[in-house]
Each structure stands twice: as structure tokens, then as C-alpha cells.
Amino acid sequence: MALCSVGRPLLQNTRHALGWFFKQKQTFCCKVHDSQEEEIRKKLQLFPGGSIDLQKQESGIAVMTVNNPARMNAFSGTMMTELEERVCELETWTEGKGLIVRGAAGTFCSGSDLNAVRAISNPQDGMKMCMFMQKTLTRLLRLPLISVALVEGKALGGGAELTTACDFRLMTSDAMIQFVHKHMGLVPGWGGAARLVRIVGSQNALKLLAGSKKVDPDFGKQIGLVDDVLTVGEGNTLVDTERWLSQFTKGSAPVIRAVKKVVLSGRELSLDEALTTERHVFGTVWGGPANLEALALKTKHK
Ligand SMILES: CCCC(=O)SCCNC(=O)CCNC(=O)[C@H](O)C(C)(C)COP(=O)(O)OP(=O)(O)OC[C@H]1O[C@@H](n2cnc3c(N)ncnc32)[C@H](O)[C@@H]1OP(=O)(O)O
């Protein structure tokens, strides 16, 4: 049973929560063949265009690119299903440590493709699409990889929501994030509001959503949405992002992945559940190769 199948509350009980960590391969690496999901997958296939590209590098850092430049990297239907496939691929990438999510051609993502949105504007299809993207983005955030959204140009609507499905956000100095949903007569539906509240607090989330406020790098840093700013024109932003991320991904993959798991459990589970999970994760690294090597080297932390 997958963690978040339709109609099932997330993290229903401790056993389920622990299964999340230890059975990821079995529970996550395949599509959930729920009939409603199959139906929306088929419908999404009717709206082609663009791609979600994934490059897994030997460094243990993967780069995922939202690629639909003719539409400012808006998500077509097929891109939504491709995103799910790429997340599946990353769930089984045991050597992975980090992930960069970015947009093609110097801009992040302008949300869902408005042509597809118009065609499936009935509430039933809207709900199914929203559930599909919520689940995929939840799985993206829960990957045992340290993830960062590299925001160049604009991140609008669903694009702004996508940034919140990463652990960190970097912006170039001329970039902008905007939850434009209110202007579209909507609220976030891809899990962006729930995640935003956890990142910036409810006061700031209310300002960003109710005011559709534009977030530039300074404001983003001030409210804690943005972790760092890359100056435009000073080198290659992707290389700069890899360098920034490598401060957290340096070292052994099992340890980095374990760090992400304990932080994630602290963020999502009750204290008791998180403590139990922490013990289990600790057991996976205690006496492991990295631990034994550090002990043999008599490492000092000066
Ligand atoms: C739960 C999910 C909720 C959502 O995501 S709803 C979607 C929210 N996003 C939007 O409303 C974005 C609407 N687009 C815009 O505001 C502007 O196009 C944008 C992104 C600021 C760029 O402005 P400009 O730089 O002036 O460029 P432009 O308007 O000429 O756009 C270039 C081409 O891209 C297209 N485009 C941009 N965003 C799109 C989208 N979301 N869906 C479909 N097509 C989109 C735009 O129509 C234009 O195409 P074309 O050259 O006219 O064929």
C-alpha cells in the first residue's frame, strides 16, 4: 500500500510512518494503480508538451529540469505524469545524496499549463489533478535526498508550489516567486499552502497567498522562504548551486540520507513517532563504514 493513496490520511499511524522509511522501495517505487489515478493519468496524457528531464550524476547530485520553455516551463499534462516517473526513479537511486530542481532556459516554472487547465476546469477533474500533483510533490519532498530549488526568472502558481516541495530554495538576484493563485480565482492545490505555512509561518503564508505578494530575493530571505541568493552574471548558476548544495551532501551517501530521514521524521511525525524513527535510522549508520572510518581516524572536531 502506498503512503498516500487516495482517500487515506497521511501518516495515519506509527507503523505506517515507520514503514515509510524502511519500505520505501516497496511502497514508493511504483505507480499506485488506483482506478481514479489511472483515469487522471490517461486524461493528463491528452495534454502533451515539454518534458521533465533527469540527470543523475556520479557526484550523487541529480538535476531535474522542468522543460517547456515555449510556455515558460508551465506543466503540461504529460509533464505531470513524467514528474511522477522521475520521482519514482529517484526513490530507487540508492547512491543519491542531493537533488537540484530547476527550469529550462533561465526561468523556473509558470505553474500549470493554462490550456490544460481550461480543458479540465470541471471540479472532478480539477480535484483528481490536484490529488495527483499533491501526492507526487509529497513524494518529491520525502526523497532521502537533500533537495534545492534553483529559482531563476519566475516561479508562479504551481511553480511557486513546486519550490516548497524542496528542502531549500536558492534565487538568482533577479528572480521572483509569486503565489498568483488568488488572481486566478484559486488557492494552491498541489500542497503548496500546507508546506508554505511550515516554511514561513501562517502570518507570512497569509500575506503571500491573500496578497499574491511578489517575493524577491530580499523579501524571500527576510521571511525564511529563500535560503541564499546567487548574483546573476557571476558564473554559472547551476555550478554555483551544486557548490552550495555540496556543503550538505559531502560525505557518505548512507549518512546524508539518514540525516534527511531524521529531519523529515522530526518535521512530519509526532514526537514519539519521530523518536522511534530516529532510533531506527541511527541503527542503520551506527557501526557502519563511515562511522568505523571516523573512529579509526580518531577524528578531532577543532
Ligand atoms: C494549482 C496550480 C495553479 C496554477 O499554476 S494556475 C497557472 C498560474 N500561472 C499563470 O497564470 C502564468 C500566466 N502567464 C504569465 O503571467 C506570463 O506569461 C509570464 C509567465 C509572467 C511570462 O510573461 P512574458 O515574459 O511576458 O511572456 P509571455 O506572456 O509572452 O509568455 C511566453 C509564452 O508562454 C506562455 N505561457 C506562460 N505561462 C503559461 C502557462 N501557465 N500556461 C500556458 N502557457 C503559458 C504564454 O502564453 C506565451 O505563449 P505564446 O508565445 O503567446 O504562444
mmCIF file of C-alpha atoms and ligand atoms in Angstrom:
data_model
loop_
_atom_site.group_PDB
_atom_site.id
_atom_site.type_symbol
_atom_site.label_atom_id
_atom_site.label_comp_id
_atom_site.label_asym_id
_atom_site.label_seq_id
_atom_site.Cartn_x
_atom_site.Cartn_y
_atom_site.Cartn_z
ATOM 1 C CA MET A 1 0.000 0.000 0.000
ATOM 2 C CA ALA A 2 1.455 3.369 -0.923
ATOM 3 C CA LEU A 3 1.781 6.024 1.749
ATOM 4 C CA CYS A 4 -0.728 8.435 0.369
ATOM 5 C CA SER A 5 -3.217 6.540 -1.705
ATOM 6 C CA VAL A 6 -6.429 8.404 -2.495
ATOM 7 C CA GLY A 7 -8.722 8.847 0.468
ATOM 8 C CA ARG A 8 -6.150 7.734 3.049
ATOM 9 C CA PRO A 9 -4.941 10.316 5.558
ATOM 10 C CA LEU A 10 -1.203 10.883 5.516
ATOM 11 C CA LEU A 11 0.821 9.238 8.279
ATOM 12 C CA GLN A 12 -2.147 7.537 9.819
ATOM 13 C CA ASN A 13 -0.272 5.643 12.493
ATOM 14 C CA THR A 14 3.184 4.868 13.766
ATOM 15 C CA ARG A 15 3.525 1.562 11.986
ATOM 16 C CA HIS A 16 2.631 3.234 8.776
ATOM 17 C CA ALA A 17 5.049 6.070 9.430
ATOM 18 C CA LEU A 18 7.919 3.687 10.081
ATOM 19 C CA GLY A 19 7.045 1.674 7.027
ATOM 20 C CA TRP A 20 7.544 4.906 5.156
ATOM 21 C CA PHE A 21 11.240 4.871 5.986
ATOM 22 C CA PHE A 22 12.021 1.211 5.778
ATOM 23 C CA LYS A 23 9.855 0.066 2.925
ATOM 24 C CA GLN A 24 10.294 2.997 0.615
ATOM 25 C CA LYS A 25 11.453 0.766 -2.182
ATOM 26 C CA GLN A 26 8.405 -1.444 -1.993
ATOM 27 C CA THR A 27 5.868 1.288 -1.294
ATOM 28 C CA PHE A 28 7.093 4.107 -3.431
ATOM 29 C CA CYS A 29 8.938 2.976 -6.486
ATOM 30 C CA CYS A 30 5.897 2.097 -8.463
ATOM 31 C CA LYS A 31 2.843 3.938 -9.599
ATOM 32 C CA VAL A 32 -0.214 3.445 -7.476
ATOM 33 C CA HIS A 33 -2.691 1.637 -9.685
ATOM 34 C CA ASP A 34 -5.721 3.204 -8.190
ATOM 35 C CA SER A 35 -8.510 3.430 -10.745
ATOM 36 C CA GLN A 36 -9.056 7.161 -10.124
ATOM 37 C CA GLU A 37 -5.365 7.780 -10.605
ATOM 38 C CA GLU A 38 -5.250 5.724 -13.770
ATOM 39 C CA GLU A 39 -8.141 7.786 -15.045
ATOM 40 C CA ILE A 40 -6.422 11.103 -14.380
ATOM 41 C CA ARG A 41 -3.121 9.775 -15.804
ATOM 42 C CA LYS A 42 -4.956 8.918 -19.031
ATOM 43 C CA LYS A 43 -6.589 12.317 -19.099
ATOM 44 C CA LEU A 44 -3.291 14.098 -18.479
ATOM 45 C CA GLN A 45 -1.805 12.244 -21.466
ATOM 46 C CA LEU A 46 -4.238 14.212 -23.641
ATOM 47 C CA PHE A 47 -2.260 17.393 -22.917
ATOM 48 C CA PRO A 48 1.238 16.817 -24.239
ATOM 49 C CA GLY A 49 4.207 19.148 -24.443
ATOM 50 C CA GLY A 50 7.542 19.696 -22.762
ATOM 51 C CA SER A 51 9.351 17.189 -20.581
ATOM 52 C CA ILE A 52 10.793 16.609 -17.142
ATOM 53 C CA ASP A 53 14.459 15.762 -17.619
ATOM 54 C CA LEU A 54 16.577 13.994 -15.059
ATOM 55 C CA GLN A 55 20.321 13.710 -14.939
ATOM 56 C CA LYS A 56 21.796 11.563 -12.171
ATOM 57 C CA GLN A 57 25.426 12.486 -11.682
ATOM 58 C CA GLU A 58 28.323 10.499 -10.232
ATOM 59 C CA SER A 59 28.679 13.137 -7.534
ATOM 60 C CA GLY A 60 25.399 11.843 -6.069
ATOM 61 C CA ILE A 61 23.627 15.064 -7.056
ATOM 62 C CA ALA A 62 20.834 14.799 -9.621
ATOM 63 C CA VAL A 63 19.490 17.672 -11.690
ATOM 64 C CA MET A 64 15.804 17.682 -12.573
ATOM 65 C CA THR A 65 14.776 20.196 -15.226
ATOM 66 C CA VAL A 66 11.234 21.390 -15.878
ATOM 67 C CA ASN A 67 11.494 21.804 -19.610
ATOM 68 C CA ASN A 68 8.799 23.617 -21.576
ATOM 69 C CA PRO A 69 10.387 26.946 -22.499
ATOM 70 C CA ALA A 70 7.764 27.891 -25.130
ATOM 71 C CA ARG A 71 5.295 28.146 -22.212
ATOM 72 C CA MET A 72 7.667 29.485 -19.571
ATOM 73 C CA ASN A 73 8.045 25.890 -18.302
ATOM 74 C CA ALA A 74 4.339 25.520 -17.499
ATOM 75 C CA PHE A 75 3.327 21.957 -16.577
ATOM 76 C CA SER A 76 1.532 20.201 -19.417
ATOM 77 C CA GLY A 77 -0.421 17.014 -18.600
ATOM 78 C CA THR A 78 2.375 14.718 -19.769
ATOM 79 C CA MET A 79 4.882 16.679 -17.692
ATOM 80 C CA MET A 80 2.795 15.924 -14.595
ATOM 81 C CA THR A 81 2.958 12.188 -15.279
ATOM 82 C CA GLU A 82 6.655 12.434 -16.195
ATOM 83 C CA LEU A 83 7.339 14.170 -12.901
ATOM 84 C CA GLU A 84 5.835 11.176 -11.098
ATOM 85 C CA GLU A 85 8.055 8.832 -13.155
ATOM 86 C CA ARG A 86 11.204 10.840 -12.357
ATOM 87 C CA VAL A 87 10.336 10.827 -8.648
ATOM 88 C CA CYS A 88 9.932 7.012 -8.858
ATOM 89 C CA GLU A 89 13.377 6.839 -10.429
ATOM 90 C CA LEU A 90 14.893 8.924 -7.644
ATOM 91 C CA GLU A 91 13.229 6.807 -4.969
ATOM 92 C CA THR A 92 15.273 3.828 -6.118
ATOM 93 C CA TRP A 93 18.562 5.734 -6.637
ATOM 94 C CA THR A 94 20.412 4.420 -3.612
ATOM 95 C CA GLU A 95 23.658 6.285 -4.391
ATOM 96 C CA GLY A 96 21.871 9.643 -4.433
ATOM 97 C CA LYS A 97 22.535 12.400 -1.916
ATOM 98 C CA GLY A 98 21.196 15.605 -3.416
ATOM 99 C CA LEU A 99 18.749 16.987 -5.959
ATOM 100 C CA ILE A 100 18.553 20.294 -7.795
ATOM 101 C CA VAL A 101 15.173 21.217 -9.289
ATOM 102 C CA ARG A 102 15.311 23.966 -11.890
ATOM 103 C CA GLY A 103 13.578 25.254 -15.011
ATOM 104 C CA ALA A 104 14.931 25.300 -18.552
ATOM 105 C CA ALA A 105 16.081 28.430 -20.364
ATOM 106 C CA GLY A 106 16.621 30.708 -17.389
ATOM 107 C CA THR A 107 13.165 30.636 -15.823
ATOM 108 C CA PHE A 108 11.706 28.301 -13.182
ATOM 109 C CA CYS A 109 8.069 27.418 -13.930
ATOM 110 C CA SER A 110 4.835 29.311 -14.609
ATOM 111 C CA GLY A 111 2.547 26.737 -12.954
ATOM 112 C CA SER A 112 0.090 24.504 -14.705
ATOM 113 C CA ASP A 113 -0.409 24.862 -18.417
ATOM 114 C CA LEU A 114 -3.420 27.123 -18.732
ATOM 115 C CA ASN A 115 -4.543 25.342 -21.894
ATOM 116 C CA ALA A 116 -4.825 22.077 -19.972
ATOM 117 C CA VAL A 117 -6.421 23.884 -17.024
ATOM 118 C CA ARG A 118 -9.127 25.311 -19.275
ATOM 119 C CA ALA A 119 -9.860 21.881 -20.744
ATOM 120 C CA ILE A 120 -10.206 20.166 -17.364
ATOM 121 C CA SER A 121 -11.817 23.029 -15.493
ATOM 122 C CA ASN A 122 -14.650 20.865 -14.105
ATOM 123 C CA PRO A 123 -14.344 20.296 -10.327
ATOM 124 C CA GLN A 124 -13.999 16.485 -10.574
ATOM 125 C CA ASP A 125 -11.030 16.565 -12.930
ATOM 126 C CA GLY A 126 -9.529 19.519 -11.044
ATOM 127 C CA MET A 127 -9.669 17.508 -7.796
ATOM 128 C CA LYS A 128 -8.048 14.474 -9.371
ATOM 129 C CA MET A 129 -5.271 16.521 -10.960
ATOM 130 C CA CYS A 130 -4.703 18.289 -7.656
ATOM 131 C CA MET A 131 -4.542 14.974 -5.751
ATOM 132 C CA PHE A 132 -2.135 13.558 -8.327
ATOM 133 C CA MET A 133 0.236 16.541 -8.055
ATOM 134 C CA GLN A 134 -0.089 16.676 -4.251
ATOM 135 C CA LYS A 135 0.994 13.077 -3.984
ATOM 136 C CA THR A 136 3.856 13.449 -6.420
ATOM 137 C CA LEU A 137 5.188 16.581 -4.708
ATOM 138 C CA THR A 138 4.848 14.964 -1.279
ATOM 139 C CA ARG A 139 6.983 12.091 -2.535
ATOM 140 C CA LEU A 140 9.461 14.579 -4.001
ATOM 141 C CA LEU A 141 9.879 16.310 -0.641
ATOM 142 C CA ARG A 142 10.192 12.952 1.145
ATOM 143 C CA LEU A 143 13.006 11.654 -1.058
ATOM 144 C CA PRO A 144 16.036 10.701 1.048
ATOM 145 C CA LEU A 145 17.950 13.385 -0.855
ATOM 146 C CA ILE A 146 18.715 16.938 0.176
ATOM 147 C CA SER A 147 16.868 18.983 -2.402
ATOM 148 C CA VAL A 148 17.125 22.568 -3.535
ATOM 149 C CA ALA A 149 15.004 24.570 -5.961
ATOM 150 C CA LEU A 150 17.127 26.835 -8.127
ATOM 151 C CA VAL A 151 14.765 29.709 -8.903
ATOM 152 C CA GLU A 152 15.787 31.782 -11.913
ATOM 153 C CA GLY A 153 13.297 34.075 -13.658
ATOM 154 C CA LYS A 154 9.784 33.386 -12.411
ATOM 155 C CA ALA A 155 8.151 30.750 -10.214
ATOM 156 C CA LEU A 156 4.405 31.349 -10.494
ATOM 157 C CA GLY A 157 1.332 29.486 -9.226
ATOM 158 C CA GLY A 158 2.113 25.775 -9.272
ATOM 159 C CA GLY A 159 5.742 26.739 -9.964
ATOM 160 C CA ALA A 160 5.845 28.559 -6.613
ATOM 161 C CA GLU A 161 4.280 25.449 -5.041
ATOM 162 C CA LEU A 162 6.985 23.272 -6.601
ATOM 163 C CA THR A 163 9.685 25.327 -4.855
ATOM 164 C CA THR A 164 8.127 24.429 -1.494
ATOM 165 C CA ALA A 165 8.485 20.708 -2.266
ATOM 166 C CA CYS A 166 12.276 21.100 -1.925
ATOM 167 C CA ASP A 167 14.259 21.351 1.309
ATOM 168 C CA PHE A 168 15.913 24.617 0.246
ATOM 169 C CA ARG A 169 15.339 27.440 -2.198
ATOM 170 C CA LEU A 170 18.041 29.491 -3.926
ATOM 171 C CA MET A 171 17.088 32.512 -6.012
ATOM 172 C CA THR A 172 19.084 34.449 -8.547
ATOM 173 C CA SER A 173 19.140 38.172 -7.754
ATOM 174 C CA ASP A 174 16.588 38.998 -10.496
ATOM 175 C CA ALA A 175 14.177 36.127 -9.784
ATOM 176 C CA MET A 176 10.661 36.278 -8.397
ATOM 177 C CA ILE A 177 8.331 33.828 -6.665
ATOM 178 C CA GLN A 178 4.616 34.568 -6.647
ATOM 179 C CA PHE A 179 1.647 32.541 -5.499
ATOM 180 C CA VAL A 180 -0.660 34.020 -8.144
ATOM 181 C CA HIS A 181 -3.499 31.628 -7.285
ATOM 182 C CA LYS A 182 -5.781 34.300 -5.844
ATOM 183 C CA HIS A 183 -5.555 36.270 -9.083
ATOM 184 C CA MET A 184 -6.637 33.071 -10.862
ATOM 185 C CA GLY A 185 -9.604 32.602 -8.507
ATOM 186 C CA LEU A 186 -7.816 29.672 -6.851
ATOM 187 C CA VAL A 187 -5.884 28.589 -3.822
ATOM 188 C CA PRO A 188 -2.836 26.332 -4.017
ATOM 189 C CA GLY A 189 -3.837 22.723 -4.655
ATOM 190 C CA TRP A 190 -0.522 20.959 -5.070
ATOM 191 C CA GLY A 191 0.191 21.021 -1.321
ATOM 192 C CA GLY A 192 1.879 24.419 -1.594
ATOM 193 C CA ALA A 193 -0.169 26.156 1.112
ATOM 194 C CA ALA A 194 0.400 23.434 3.716
ATOM 195 C CA ARG A 195 4.133 23.398 3.008
ATOM 196 C CA LEU A 196 4.369 27.198 2.846
ATOM 197 C CA VAL A 197 2.885 27.570 6.337
ATOM 198 C CA ARG A 198 5.530 25.163 7.665
ATOM 199 C CA ILE A 199 8.314 27.102 5.967
ATOM 200 C CA VAL A 200 7.376 30.741 6.654
ATOM 201 C CA GLY A 201 4.672 30.517 9.349
ATOM 202 C CA SER A 202 0.976 31.250 8.987
ATOM 203 C CA GLN A 203 1.273 35.069 9.123
ATOM 204 C CA ASN A 204 3.679 35.228 6.226
ATOM 205 C CA ALA A 205 1.840 32.495 4.327
ATOM 206 C CA LEU A 206 -1.355 34.510 4.627
ATOM 207 C CA LYS A 207 0.398 37.579 3.250
ATOM 208 C CA LEU A 208 1.835 35.654 0.315
ATOM 209 C CA LEU A 209 -1.425 33.897 -0.546
ATOM 210 C CA ALA A 210 -4.048 36.532 0.284
ATOM 211 C CA GLY A 211 -1.955 39.354 -1.178
ATOM 212 C CA SER A 212 -0.439 37.337 -4.036
ATOM 213 C CA LYS A 213 2.645 39.207 -2.927
ATOM 214 C CA LYS A 214 5.694 39.123 -5.165
ATOM 215 C CA VAL A 215 8.670 37.597 -3.379
ATOM 216 C CA ASP A 216 12.018 38.974 -4.472
ATOM 217 C CA PRO A 217 15.250 37.536 -3.014
ATOM 218 C CA ASP A 218 15.493 40.111 -0.182
ATOM 219 C CA PHE A 219 11.913 39.601 0.981
ATOM 220 C CA GLY A 220 12.292 35.849 0.495
ATOM 221 C CA LYS A 221 15.318 35.769 2.787
ATOM 222 C CA GLN A 222 13.617 38.005 5.340
ATOM 223 C CA ILE A 223 10.668 35.631 5.746
ATOM 224 C CA GLY A 224 12.750 32.449 5.529
ATOM 225 C CA LEU A 225 11.414 31.256 2.181
ATOM 226 C CA VAL A 226 14.760 31.739 0.475
ATOM 227 C CA ASP A 227 17.997 30.285 1.803
ATOM 228 C CA ASP A 228 20.507 32.127 -0.365
ATOM 229 C CA VAL A 229 20.835 34.431 -3.349
ATOM 230 C CA LEU A 230 23.013 33.896 -6.407
ATOM 231 C CA THR A 231 24.220 37.016 -8.182
ATOM 232 C CA VAL A 232 23.250 36.990 -11.851
ATOM 233 C CA GLY A 233 26.089 37.218 -14.335
ATOM 234 C CA GLU A 234 28.698 35.925 -11.908
ATOM 235 C CA GLY A 235 29.390 32.476 -13.319
ATOM 236 C CA ASN A 236 27.156 29.519 -13.984
ATOM 237 C CA THR A 237 24.112 29.325 -11.710
ATOM 238 C CA LEU A 238 23.850 25.534 -11.914
ATOM 239 C CA VAL A 239 27.507 25.109 -10.965
ATOM 240 C CA ASP A 240 27.036 27.640 -8.147
ATOM 241 C CA THR A 241 24.002 25.699 -6.915
ATOM 242 C CA GLU A 242 25.900 22.409 -6.989
ATOM 243 C CA ARG A 243 28.685 24.038 -4.974
ATOM 244 C CA TRP A 244 26.147 25.437 -2.482
ATOM 245 C CA LEU A 245 24.430 22.068 -2.111
ATOM 246 C CA SER A 246 27.693 20.148 -1.763
ATOM 247 C CA GLN A 247 28.273 21.730 1.679
ATOM 248 C CA PHE A 248 25.428 19.440 2.801
ATOM 249 C CA THR A 249 25.998 16.437 0.538
ATOM 250 C CA LYS A 250 29.727 15.987 1.137
ATOM 251 C CA GLY A 251 30.365 12.579 2.693
ATOM 252 C CA SER A 252 28.910 9.109 2.672
ATOM 253 C CA ALA A 253 25.534 8.587 0.975
ATOM 254 C CA PRO A 254 24.038 6.440 3.777
ATOM 255 C CA VAL A 255 24.837 9.146 6.339
ATOM 256 C CA ILE A 256 23.476 12.026 4.239
ATOM 257 C CA ARG A 257 20.311 10.030 3.515
ATOM 258 C CA ALA A 258 19.974 9.175 7.198
ATOM 259 C CA VAL A 259 20.249 12.884 8.088
ATOM 260 C CA LYS A 260 17.415 13.717 5.702
ATOM 261 C CA LYS A 261 15.285 10.911 7.164
ATOM 262 C CA VAL A 262 15.637 12.040 10.772
ATOM 263 C CA VAL A 263 14.913 15.675 9.888
ATOM 264 C CA LEU A 264 11.918 14.656 7.821
ATOM 265 C CA SER A 265 10.549 12.471 10.609
ATOM 266 C CA GLY A 266 11.026 15.352 13.067
ATOM 267 C CA ARG A 267 9.107 17.605 10.703
ATOM 268 C CA GLU A 268 6.240 15.278 9.869
ATOM 269 C CA LEU A 269 5.698 12.850 12.726
ATOM 270 C CA SER A 270 4.575 13.154 16.317
ATOM 271 C CA LEU A 271 7.450 13.366 18.816
ATOM 272 C CA ASP A 272 7.049 9.726 19.867
ATOM 273 C CA GLU A 273 6.968 8.527 16.294
ATOM 274 C CA ALA A 274 9.908 10.728 15.356
ATOM 275 C CA LEU A 275 11.970 9.429 18.286
ATOM 276 C CA THR A 276 11.244 5.835 17.318
ATOM 277 C CA THR A 277 12.186 6.536 13.740
ATOM 278 C CA GLU A 278 15.359 8.312 14.827
ATOM 279 C CA ARG A 279 16.425 5.210 16.779
ATOM 280 C CA HIS A 280 15.856 3.002 13.764
ATOM 281 C CA VAL A 281 17.731 5.328 11.435
ATOM 282 C CA PHE A 282 20.561 5.635 13.978
ATOM 283 C CA GLY A 283 20.839 1.834 13.909
ATOM 284 C CA THR A 284 21.445 1.946 10.159
ATOM 285 C CA VAL A 285 24.583 4.120 10.485
ATOM 286 C CA TRP A 286 25.978 3.060 13.901
ATOM 287 C CA GLY A 287 28.986 0.832 13.235
ATOM 288 C CA GLY A 288 28.637 1.481 9.512
ATOM 289 C CA PRO A 289 31.608 2.143 7.209
ATOM 290 C CA ALA A 290 31.615 5.939 7.708
ATOM 291 C CA ASN A 291 31.314 5.562 11.484
ATOM 292 C CA LEU A 292 34.141 2.981 11.681
ATOM 293 C CA GLU A 293 36.374 5.078 9.432
ATOM 294 C CA ALA A 294 35.868 8.184 11.603
ATOM 295 C CA LEU A 295 36.674 6.152 14.712
ATOM 296 C CA ALA A 296 39.814 4.672 13.123
ATOM 297 C CA LEU A 297 40.996 8.138 12.088
ATOM 298 C CA LYS A 298 40.480 9.391 15.650
ATOM 299 C CA THR A 299 38.726 12.389 14.085
ATOM 300 C CA LYS A 300 39.055 15.644 16.041
ATOM 301 C CA HIS A 301 36.460 18.410 15.599
ATOM 302 C CA LYS A 302 38.592 21.515 16.080
HETATM 303 C C1 LIG B 1 -2.695 24.583 -8.871
HETATM 304 C C2 LIG B 1 -1.882 25.217 -9.969
HETATM 305 C C3 LIG B 1 -2.300 26.639 -10.213
HETATM 306 C C4 LIG B 1 -1.583 27.265 -11.380
HETATM 307 O O1 LIG B 1 -0.431 27.043 -11.593
HETATM 308 S S1 LIG B 1 -2.508 28.284 -12.406
HETATM 309 C C5 LIG B 1 -1.295 28.937 -13.550
HETATM 310 C C6 LIG B 1 -0.591 30.114 -12.942
HETATM 311 N N1 LIG B 1 0.276 30.707 -13.884
HETATM 312 C C7 LIG B 1 -0.069 31.739 -14.668
HETATM 313 O O2 LIG B 1 -1.180 32.224 -14.612
HETATM 314 C C8 LIG B 1 1.000 32.260 -15.612
HETATM 315 C C9 LIG B 1 0.400 33.095 -16.742
HETATM 316 N N2 LIG B 1 1.462 33.656 -17.525
HETATM 317 C C10 LIG B 1 2.039 34.840 -17.270
HETATM 318 O O3 LIG B 1 1.713 35.508 -16.308
HETATM 319 C C11 LIG B 1 3.113 35.301 -18.209
HETATM 320 O O4 LIG B 1 3.049 34.517 -19.400
HETATM 321 C C12 LIG B 1 4.537 35.169 -17.591
HETATM 322 C C13 LIG B 1 4.803 33.761 -17.084
HETATM 323 C C14 LIG B 1 4.687 36.204 -16.479
HETATM 324 C C15 LIG B 1 5.586 35.463 -18.699
HETATM 325 O O5 LIG B 1 5.311 36.706 -19.265
HETATM 326 P P1 LIG B 1 6.160 37.181 -20.532
HETATM 327 O O6 LIG B 1 7.610 37.130 -20.186
HETATM 328 O O7 LIG B 1 5.593 38.479 -20.968
HETATM 329 O O8 LIG B 1 5.955 36.061 -21.634
HETATM 330 P P2 LIG B 1 4.589 35.648 -22.357
HETATM 331 O O9 LIG B 1 3.399 36.007 -21.545
HETATM 332 O O10 LIG B 1 4.648 36.119 -23.763
HETATM 333 O O11 LIG B 1 4.740 34.050 -22.288
HETATM 334 C C16 LIG B 1 5.501 33.320 -23.209
HETATM 335 C C17 LIG B 1 4.613 32.206 -23.690
HETATM 336 O O12 LIG B 1 4.396 31.333 -22.599
HETATM 337 C C18 LIG B 1 3.008 31.076 -22.457
HETATM 338 N N3 LIG B 1 2.700 30.783 -21.063
HETATM 339 C C19 LIG B 1 3.224 31.361 -19.974
HETATM 340 N N4 LIG B 1 2.723 30.806 -18.864
HETATM 341 C C20 LIG B 1 1.863 29.850 -19.278
HETATM 342 C C21 LIG B 1 1.049 28.927 -18.601
HETATM 343 N N5 LIG B 1 0.993 28.859 -17.260
HETATM 344 N N6 LIG B 1 0.307 28.079 -19.336
HETATM 345 C C22 LIG B 1 0.351 28.119 -20.685
HETATM 346 N N7 LIG B 1 1.106 28.969 -21.391
HETATM 347 C C23 LIG B 1 1.853 29.828 -20.673
HETATM 348 C C24 LIG B 1 2.358 32.363 -22.944
HETATM 349 O O13 LIG B 1 1.024 32.153 -23.288
HETATM 350 C C25 LIG B 1 3.243 32.677 -24.142
HETATM 351 O O14 LIG B 1 2.859 31.840 -25.204
HETATM 352 P P3 LIG B 1 2.670 32.459 -26.673
HETATM 353 O O15 LIG B 1 4.024 32.994 -27.045
HETATM 354 O O16 LIG B 1 1.645 33.531 -26.564
HETATM 355 O O17 LIG B 1 2.246 31.297 -27.504
#
